[in-house]
């Protein structure tokens, strides 16, 4: 830990003048969080965590940071921030077809506010338990709100999914529906005000509490030729996948899976733009060779794990988005931190 002062003062305006010591903070909110796993020899509380790694298996590691004002708005509920910090990493492991197991949490906080910490920790805890992930350690510092989770998992003995395995002629699929999270963020920020309260609520939920497609990722092993999770926008992320595979892609805008809620709130046109350019969906985009399509539909029933065919891998380069016979411009689609 590295605090300027010994303790993180509670936020000004809080009723009780109590400050929470760092030790107490970790003990109360971050000890015994997530799933209890027999393979954790030593968890939170020592200088480092110790885990038993299954013999002959490969570890898979991912780290993702979320920053207030960049990845979530200032007004986001703390439960959602805890959920998303883990969800973005679970989604990365899902895209590898790996089984998540252990997480560390590096938390930078402007102030140690108990109710905020409780909600944050509960959001992370709930999702961690659902995926059998144990919180094994971390670091706590003061500063602008920033949350980094490192997630370790185990690669399946059948291998892993990479971005680089797609070949021309492969079919491109995306799971679930896309665009909802970006529309949900617009609802949160009062940029999208149309639609019923229930539909707007559903869109917001997709942004605040994304459900990473971990099971689907594992199911796709041996079937998909390549996969990526959709964090920066479908067009941008498909672009990354096909670039890694030295190919291109043709996406049919008319085939994009849109939720009834997004169409009702935003209209078909805006919904499609959000589906292509909006981020934060945490769905999986994957490619399947024509020869394995029957295996896909047989082993991964679409009723249980919804996915939709949206286009084809081409010789490339680049991603072309077709709207009937017209080509859509997606120059500005997708999120890049350093390009504005
Ligand atoms: P050190 O200064 O030796 O690194 P710390 O005081 O930072 O020790 O951490 C003490 C213990 O608490 C360690 O096991 C560490 O992994 C854990 N820890 C610290 N912050 C967090 C957190 N935000 N979430 C989970 N575990 C944490
Ligand atoms: Mg430390």
Short mmCIF file of C-alpha atoms and ligand atoms in Angstrom, two decimals:
data_model
loop_
_atom_site.label_atom_id
_atom_site.label_comp_id
_atom_site.label_asym_id
_atom_site.label_seq_id
_atom_site.Cartn_x
_atom_site.Cartn_y
_atom_site.Cartn_z
CA UNK A 1 0.00 0.00 0.00
CA UNK A 2 1.12 3.57 -0.51
CA UNK A 3 -1.00 6.20 1.15
CA UNK A 4 0.14 9.78 1.51
CA UNK A 5 -1.26 9.67 4.99
CA UNK A 6 -1.64 6.69 7.25
CA UNK A 7 -5.33 6.30 6.82
CA UNK A 8 -7.83 7.08 4.11
CA UNK A 9 -10.10 9.72 5.52
CA UNK A 10 -13.78 9.24 4.97
CA UNK A 11 -15.33 11.51 2.44
CA UNK A 12 -16.17 14.99 3.64
CA UNK A 13 -19.79 15.35 4.63
CA UNK A 14 -20.04 11.80 6.02
CA UNK A 15 -21.75 11.84 9.36
CA UNK A 16 -19.30 9.89 11.49
CA UNK A 17 -15.78 11.33 11.70
CA UNK A 18 -14.38 7.81 11.69
CA UNK A 19 -11.60 6.90 9.32
CA UNK A 20 -11.07 3.39 8.19
CA UNK A 21 -7.58 2.00 8.60
CA UNK A 22 -6.20 0.16 5.63
CA UNK A 23 -5.88 -3.11 7.50
CA UNK A 24 -9.47 -2.93 8.72
CA UNK A 25 -10.65 -1.98 5.24
CA UNK A 26 -9.04 -5.02 3.61
CA UNK A 27 -10.15 -7.31 6.41
CA UNK A 28 -13.76 -6.19 6.31
CA UNK A 29 -14.33 -5.90 2.61
CA UNK A 30 -11.83 -8.05 0.78
CA UNK A 31 -11.01 -11.07 2.91
CA UNK A 32 -12.82 -14.32 1.97
CA UNK A 33 -14.44 -12.78 -1.08
CA UNK A 34 -15.53 -14.71 -4.10
CA UNK A 35 -15.63 -18.47 -4.13
CA UNK A 36 -13.89 -20.60 -1.52
CA UNK A 37 -11.47 -22.76 -3.47
CA UNK A 38 -9.49 -25.69 -2.11
CA UNK A 39 -6.59 -24.82 -4.44
CA UNK A 40 -5.90 -21.50 -2.64
CA UNK A 41 -3.12 -22.43 -0.21
CA UNK A 42 -2.80 -18.83 1.03
CA UNK A 43 -5.15 -15.98 0.17
CA UNK A 44 -5.58 -12.38 1.34
CA UNK A 45 -3.48 -11.43 4.36
CA UNK A 46 0.11 -12.41 3.65
CA UNK A 47 2.75 -10.81 1.45
CA UNK A 48 1.55 -12.81 -1.53
CA UNK A 49 -1.00 -15.46 -2.36
CA UNK A 50 -0.11 -19.10 -3.01
CA UNK A 51 -2.20 -21.34 -5.24
CA UNK A 52 -2.00 -24.97 -6.31
CA UNK A 53 -1.88 -25.18 -10.08
CA UNK A 54 -3.26 -28.33 -11.70
CA UNK A 55 -0.49 -30.54 -13.02
CA UNK A 56 0.08 -30.38 -16.73
CA UNK A 57 -2.32 -27.48 -17.28
CA UNK A 58 -1.62 -24.03 -18.68
CA UNK A 59 -2.42 -20.80 -16.84
CA UNK A 60 -4.23 -18.01 -18.66
CA UNK A 61 -3.87 -14.44 -17.35
CA UNK A 62 -5.71 -11.20 -18.11
CA UNK A 63 -5.59 -7.72 -16.59
CA UNK A 64 -8.02 -4.92 -17.19
CA UNK A 65 -8.37 -1.54 -15.55
CA UNK A 66 -11.48 0.57 -15.30
CA UNK A 67 -11.18 4.29 -14.55
CA UNK A 68 -13.89 6.62 -13.35
CA UNK A 69 -14.85 9.09 -16.05
CA UNK A 70 -13.32 6.88 -18.77
CA UNK A 71 -14.95 3.44 -18.40
CA UNK A 72 -17.86 4.35 -16.18
CA UNK A 73 -19.56 7.63 -15.28
CA UNK A 74 -19.06 9.32 -11.94
CA UNK A 75 -22.64 8.45 -11.01
CA UNK A 76 -22.27 4.68 -11.54
CA UNK A 77 -23.46 2.64 -8.56
CA UNK A 78 -20.53 1.10 -6.63
CA UNK A 79 -22.06 -2.39 -6.95
CA UNK A 80 -21.83 -2.02 -10.70
CA UNK A 81 -18.21 -0.84 -10.53
CA UNK A 82 -17.27 -3.96 -8.54
CA UNK A 83 -19.19 -6.18 -10.95
CA UNK A 84 -17.71 -4.60 -14.08
CA UNK A 85 -14.12 -4.65 -12.82
CA UNK A 86 -14.31 -8.44 -12.70
CA UNK A 87 -16.70 -8.86 -15.65
CA UNK A 88 -14.31 -7.25 -18.15
CA UNK A 89 -11.64 -9.77 -17.16
CA UNK A 90 -14.02 -12.73 -17.16
CA UNK A 91 -14.95 -11.69 -20.67
CA UNK A 92 -11.29 -11.80 -21.73
CA UNK A 93 -10.96 -15.32 -20.37
CA UNK A 94 -14.25 -16.28 -22.04
CA UNK A 95 -12.74 -15.16 -25.35
CA UNK A 96 -9.86 -17.57 -24.72
CA UNK A 97 -12.16 -20.46 -23.88
CA UNK A 98 -10.48 -20.63 -20.47
CA UNK A 99 -11.90 -21.43 -17.03
CA UNK A 100 -11.46 -18.49 -14.58
CA UNK A 101 -10.18 -19.32 -11.08
CA UNK A 102 -8.26 -16.66 -9.13
CA UNK A 103 -8.35 -12.85 -9.08
CA UNK A 104 -6.37 -10.02 -7.54
CA UNK A 105 -7.75 -6.53 -7.08
CA UNK A 106 -5.74 -3.29 -7.18
CA UNK A 107 -8.02 -0.58 -5.89
CA UNK A 108 -7.25 3.14 -5.91
CA UNK A 109 -9.79 5.15 -3.94
CA UNK A 110 -10.25 8.84 -3.27
CA UNK A 111 -11.80 8.05 0.12
CA UNK A 112 -12.68 4.97 2.16
CA UNK A 113 -16.41 5.26 2.48
CA UNK A 114 -17.96 2.24 4.14
CA UNK A 115 -21.24 2.10 2.27
CA UNK A 116 -19.44 2.56 -1.04
CA UNK A 117 -16.91 -0.17 -0.21
CA UNK A 118 -19.61 -2.58 0.94
CA UNK A 119 -21.57 -2.23 -2.28
CA UNK A 120 -18.45 -2.37 -4.43
CA UNK A 121 -17.19 -5.51 -2.67
CA UNK A 122 -20.62 -7.15 -2.89
CA UNK A 123 -20.85 -6.51 -6.62
CA UNK A 124 -17.47 -8.12 -7.17
CA UNK A 125 -18.15 -10.93 -4.70
CA UNK A 126 -21.45 -11.96 -6.28
CA UNK A 127 -20.03 -12.27 -9.79
CA UNK A 128 -16.89 -14.00 -8.50
CA UNK A 129 -18.96 -16.64 -6.72
CA UNK A 130 -21.12 -17.18 -9.79
CA UNK A 131 -17.96 -18.05 -11.75
CA UNK A 132 -16.15 -19.89 -8.92
CA UNK A 133 -13.42 -17.27 -8.74
CA UNK A 134 -11.58 -16.64 -5.46
CA UNK A 135 -10.20 -13.19 -4.57
CA UNK A 136 -6.67 -14.04 -3.48
CA UNK A 137 -5.03 -10.65 -3.01
CA UNK A 138 -4.60 -7.11 -4.18
CA UNK A 139 -3.45 -3.65 -3.23
CA UNK A 140 -5.24 -0.61 -1.88
CA UNK A 141 -4.07 2.94 -2.44
CA UNK A 142 -5.54 6.43 -2.36
CA UNK A 143 -6.01 8.49 -5.50
CA UNK A 144 -8.54 8.95 -8.31
CA UNK A 145 -10.95 5.99 -8.48
CA UNK A 146 -9.27 3.26 -10.54
CA UNK A 147 -9.92 -0.47 -10.35
CA UNK A 148 -7.59 -3.09 -11.78
CA UNK A 149 -8.38 -6.78 -11.64
CA UNK A 150 -5.96 -9.47 -12.69
CA UNK A 151 -7.67 -12.74 -13.42
CA UNK A 152 -5.94 -16.09 -13.65
CA UNK A 153 -7.58 -19.13 -15.13
CA UNK A 154 -6.84 -22.54 -16.48
CA UNK A 155 -6.66 -23.37 -20.15
CA UNK A 156 -8.75 -26.32 -21.25
CA UNK A 157 -6.78 -29.42 -22.15
CA UNK A 158 -8.30 -29.09 -25.63
CA UNK A 159 -6.45 -25.79 -26.05
CA UNK A 160 -7.52 -22.18 -26.24
CA UNK A 161 -9.17 -19.71 -28.59
CA UNK A 162 -7.01 -16.99 -30.14
CA UNK A 163 -7.75 -14.03 -32.39
CA UNK A 164 -5.44 -15.34 -35.04
CA UNK A 165 -7.11 -18.52 -36.30
CA UNK A 166 -9.70 -17.17 -38.76
CA UNK A 167 -9.46 -17.94 -42.49
CA UNK A 168 -11.30 -16.54 -45.53
CA UNK A 169 -14.70 -18.20 -45.90
CA UNK A 170 -15.21 -18.69 -42.13
CA UNK A 171 -18.57 -17.54 -40.85
CA UNK A 172 -18.63 -14.71 -38.28
CA UNK A 173 -20.96 -14.89 -35.30
CA UNK A 174 -21.72 -12.69 -32.34
CA UNK A 175 -23.38 -13.84 -29.13
CA UNK A 176 -26.43 -12.22 -27.51
CA UNK A 177 -27.40 -8.76 -28.71
CA UNK A 178 -25.07 -5.82 -29.39
CA UNK A 179 -25.37 -2.08 -28.81
CA UNK A 180 -27.40 -2.36 -25.62
CA UNK A 181 -24.59 -1.34 -23.28
CA UNK A 182 -23.75 1.79 -25.27
CA UNK A 183 -27.42 2.71 -25.38
CA UNK A 184 -27.63 1.96 -21.65
CA UNK A 185 -24.75 4.34 -20.98
CA UNK A 186 -26.62 6.97 -22.99
CA UNK A 187 -29.67 6.35 -20.78
CA UNK A 188 -27.50 6.70 -17.65
CA UNK A 189 -26.09 9.97 -18.92
CA UNK A 190 -29.54 11.23 -19.93
CA UNK A 191 -28.62 11.36 -23.63
CA UNK A 192 -31.30 8.76 -24.45
CA UNK A 193 -34.67 9.61 -23.01
CA UNK A 194 -37.13 7.87 -25.32
CA UNK A 195 -38.73 4.52 -24.73
CA UNK A 196 -40.52 2.89 -21.83
CA UNK A 197 -39.02 2.90 -18.35
CA UNK A 198 -38.71 -0.90 -18.49
CA UNK A 199 -36.78 -0.83 -21.79
CA UNK A 200 -34.47 1.93 -20.59
CA UNK A 201 -33.87 0.02 -17.37
CA UNK A 202 -32.97 -3.10 -19.36
CA UNK A 203 -30.45 -1.17 -21.47
CA UNK A 204 -28.87 0.42 -18.41
CA UNK A 205 -28.54 -3.01 -16.85
CA UNK A 206 -26.60 -4.24 -19.83
CA UNK A 207 -24.09 -1.45 -19.23
CA UNK A 208 -23.96 -1.67 -15.43
CA UNK A 209 -24.03 -5.47 -15.03
CA UNK A 210 -22.63 -7.16 -18.15
CA UNK A 211 -22.72 -10.97 -18.17
CA UNK A 212 -19.49 -12.37 -19.56
CA UNK A 213 -19.99 -15.40 -21.83
CA UNK A 214 -17.64 -17.76 -20.04
CA UNK A 215 -19.61 -20.96 -20.66
CA UNK A 216 -20.04 -20.15 -24.32
CA UNK A 217 -16.29 -19.57 -24.70
CA UNK A 218 -15.52 -23.02 -23.30
CA UNK A 219 -18.16 -24.61 -25.53
CA UNK A 220 -16.57 -23.05 -28.61
CA UNK A 221 -13.25 -24.83 -28.11
CA UNK A 222 -12.58 -27.11 -31.03
CA UNK A 223 -15.34 -25.42 -33.04
CA UNK A 224 -14.45 -21.72 -33.41
CA UNK A 225 -11.33 -20.85 -35.42
CA UNK A 226 -10.91 -17.50 -33.63
CA UNK A 227 -12.63 -15.40 -30.97
CA UNK A 228 -12.55 -11.97 -29.35
CA UNK A 229 -14.78 -10.33 -26.77
CA UNK A 230 -16.69 -7.24 -27.79
CA UNK A 231 -15.44 -4.45 -25.51
CA UNK A 232 -14.62 -1.59 -27.87
CA UNK A 233 -17.47 -2.09 -30.37
CA UNK A 234 -18.33 -4.89 -32.78
CA UNK A 235 -16.79 -3.26 -35.87
CA UNK A 236 -13.55 -2.39 -34.08
CA UNK A 237 -13.23 -5.76 -32.36
CA UNK A 238 -14.04 -7.75 -35.50
CA UNK A 239 -11.32 -5.62 -37.13
CA UNK A 240 -8.83 -6.70 -34.46
CA UNK A 241 -9.74 -10.35 -34.90
CA UNK A 242 -9.37 -10.39 -38.67
CA UNK A 243 -6.18 -8.30 -38.55
CA UNK A 244 -4.66 -10.83 -36.16
CA UNK A 245 -5.70 -13.52 -38.66
CA UNK A 246 -4.33 -11.59 -41.68
CA UNK A 247 -7.80 -11.48 -43.23
CA UNK A 248 -10.70 -9.10 -43.61
CA UNK A 249 -14.40 -9.26 -42.88
CA UNK A 250 -17.73 -8.50 -44.50
CA UNK A 251 -20.50 -7.80 -42.02
CA UNK A 252 -24.16 -7.61 -42.98
CA UNK A 253 -25.64 -4.68 -41.02
CA UNK A 254 -29.10 -6.12 -41.53
CA UNK A 255 -28.12 -9.30 -39.66
CA UNK A 256 -26.95 -7.60 -36.45
CA UNK A 257 -28.76 -8.98 -33.39
CA UNK A 258 -30.58 -6.03 -31.82
CA UNK A 259 -32.67 -6.25 -28.67
CA UNK A 260 -36.31 -5.20 -28.78
CA UNK A 261 -35.45 -2.67 -26.06
CA UNK A 262 -32.81 -0.83 -28.10
CA UNK A 263 -34.99 -0.68 -31.19
CA UNK A 264 -37.94 0.59 -29.13
CA UNK A 265 -35.87 3.29 -27.41
CA UNK A 266 -33.53 4.40 -30.15
CA UNK A 267 -35.06 3.32 -33.47
CA UNK A 268 -33.50 0.86 -35.91
CA UNK A 269 -30.95 3.31 -37.35
CA UNK A 270 -29.39 4.48 -34.07
CA UNK A 271 -29.62 0.92 -32.72
CA UNK A 272 -27.51 -0.33 -35.62
CA UNK A 273 -24.93 2.43 -35.12
CA UNK A 274 -24.64 1.54 -31.45
CA UNK A 275 -24.41 -2.15 -32.31
CA UNK A 276 -21.45 -1.50 -34.63
CA UNK A 277 -19.67 1.33 -32.85
CA UNK A 278 -20.72 1.23 -29.21
CA UNK A 279 -18.60 -0.68 -26.71
CA UNK A 280 -19.05 -2.50 -23.42
CA UNK A 281 -21.30 -5.34 -24.63
CA UNK A 282 -18.91 -8.11 -23.51
CA UNK A 283 -20.42 -10.52 -26.00
CA UNK A 284 -18.20 -12.92 -27.95
CA UNK A 285 -17.45 -12.45 -31.63
CA UNK A 286 -16.16 -15.71 -33.14
CA UNK A 287 -15.50 -17.36 -36.46
CA UNK A 288 -16.39 -20.88 -37.52
CA UNK A 289 -15.17 -22.69 -40.66
CA UNK A 290 -18.00 -23.79 -42.97
CA UNK A 291 -17.11 -27.43 -42.29
CA UNK A 292 -17.82 -27.02 -38.59
CA UNK A 293 -21.19 -25.22 -38.77
CA UNK A 294 -23.13 -28.42 -38.10
CA UNK A 295 -20.94 -29.09 -35.07
CA UNK A 296 -21.64 -25.55 -33.83
CA UNK A 297 -25.40 -25.83 -34.05
CA UNK A 298 -25.30 -29.38 -32.67
CA UNK A 299 -22.99 -28.83 -29.67
CA UNK A 300 -23.87 -25.22 -28.88
CA UNK A 301 -27.65 -24.97 -29.10
CA UNK A 302 -28.55 -21.41 -30.00
CA UNK A 303 -31.58 -21.58 -27.71
CA UNK A 304 -29.30 -22.03 -24.71
CA UNK A 305 -26.39 -19.85 -25.84
CA UNK A 306 -27.82 -17.29 -28.26
CA UNK A 307 -25.60 -16.27 -31.18
CA UNK A 308 -26.20 -14.90 -34.67
CA UNK A 309 -24.36 -15.18 -37.99
CA UNK A 310 -23.37 -11.64 -39.04
CA UNK A 311 -20.95 -12.07 -41.92
CA UNK A 312 -17.97 -13.78 -43.48
CA UNK A 313 -14.20 -13.65 -43.20
CA UNK A 314 -12.68 -12.34 -46.46
CA UNK A 315 -9.20 -12.03 -47.96
CA UNK A 316 -9.34 -8.44 -46.73
CA UNK A 317 -7.90 -6.23 -45.68
CA UNK A 318 -10.28 -4.42 -43.34
CA UNK A 319 -13.87 -4.71 -42.29
CA UNK A 320 -16.57 -3.86 -44.81
CA UNK A 321 -20.06 -3.31 -43.51
CA UNK A 322 -22.83 -3.85 -46.02
CA UNK A 323 -26.24 -2.26 -45.74
CA UNK A 324 -27.97 -4.02 -48.61
CA UNK A 325 -25.82 -3.01 -51.57
CA UNK A 326 -24.39 0.08 -49.87
CA UNK A 327 -21.16 0.16 -47.86
CA UNK A 328 -21.40 1.81 -44.46
CA UNK A 329 -18.68 4.09 -43.22
CA UNK A 330 -17.34 2.82 -39.92
CA UNK A 331 -14.22 4.96 -39.75
CA UNK A 332 -15.25 6.32 -36.43
CA UNK A 333 -16.59 3.12 -34.98
CA UNK A 334 -15.01 1.69 -31.86
CA UNK A 335 -13.24 3.12 -28.89
CA UNK A 336 -9.54 3.87 -28.76
CA UNK A 337 -8.11 5.59 -25.69
CA UNK A 338 -5.49 7.53 -27.58
CA UNK A 339 -7.39 8.55 -30.68
CA UNK A 340 -9.99 11.21 -30.23
P1 LIG B 1 2.06 -5.28 1.46
O1 LIG B 1 2.27 -3.85 1.86
O2 LIG B 1 2.95 -6.28 2.12
O3 LIG B 1 1.96 -5.47 -0.02
P2 LIG B 1 -0.70 -4.87 1.85
O4 LIG B 1 -0.99 -4.15 3.11
O5 LIG B 1 -0.71 -4.12 0.58
O6 LIG B 1 0.63 -5.67 2.05
O7 LIG B 1 -1.75 -6.06 1.69
C1 LIG B 1 -2.00 -6.97 2.75
C2 LIG B 1 -2.79 -8.15 2.21
O8 LIG B 1 -4.05 -7.71 1.77
C3 LIG B 1 -2.15 -8.84 1.02
O9 LIG B 1 -2.46 -10.22 1.12
C4 LIG B 1 -2.84 -8.25 -0.16
O10 LIG B 1 -2.84 -9.16 -1.26
C5 LIG B 1 -4.23 -8.02 0.39
N1 LIG B 1 -4.95 -6.88 -0.22
C6 LIG B 1 -4.61 -5.57 -0.17
N2 LIG B 1 -5.53 -4.81 -0.82
C7 LIG B 1 -6.46 -5.67 -1.30
C8 LIG B 1 -7.66 -5.53 -2.04
N3 LIG B 1 -8.10 -4.34 -2.48
N4 LIG B 1 -8.35 -6.63 -2.36
C9 LIG B 1 -7.92 -7.85 -1.97
N5 LIG B 1 -6.83 -8.05 -1.23
C10 LIG B 1 -6.10 -6.99 -0.90
MG1 LIG B 2 0.66 -4.65 -1.18
#
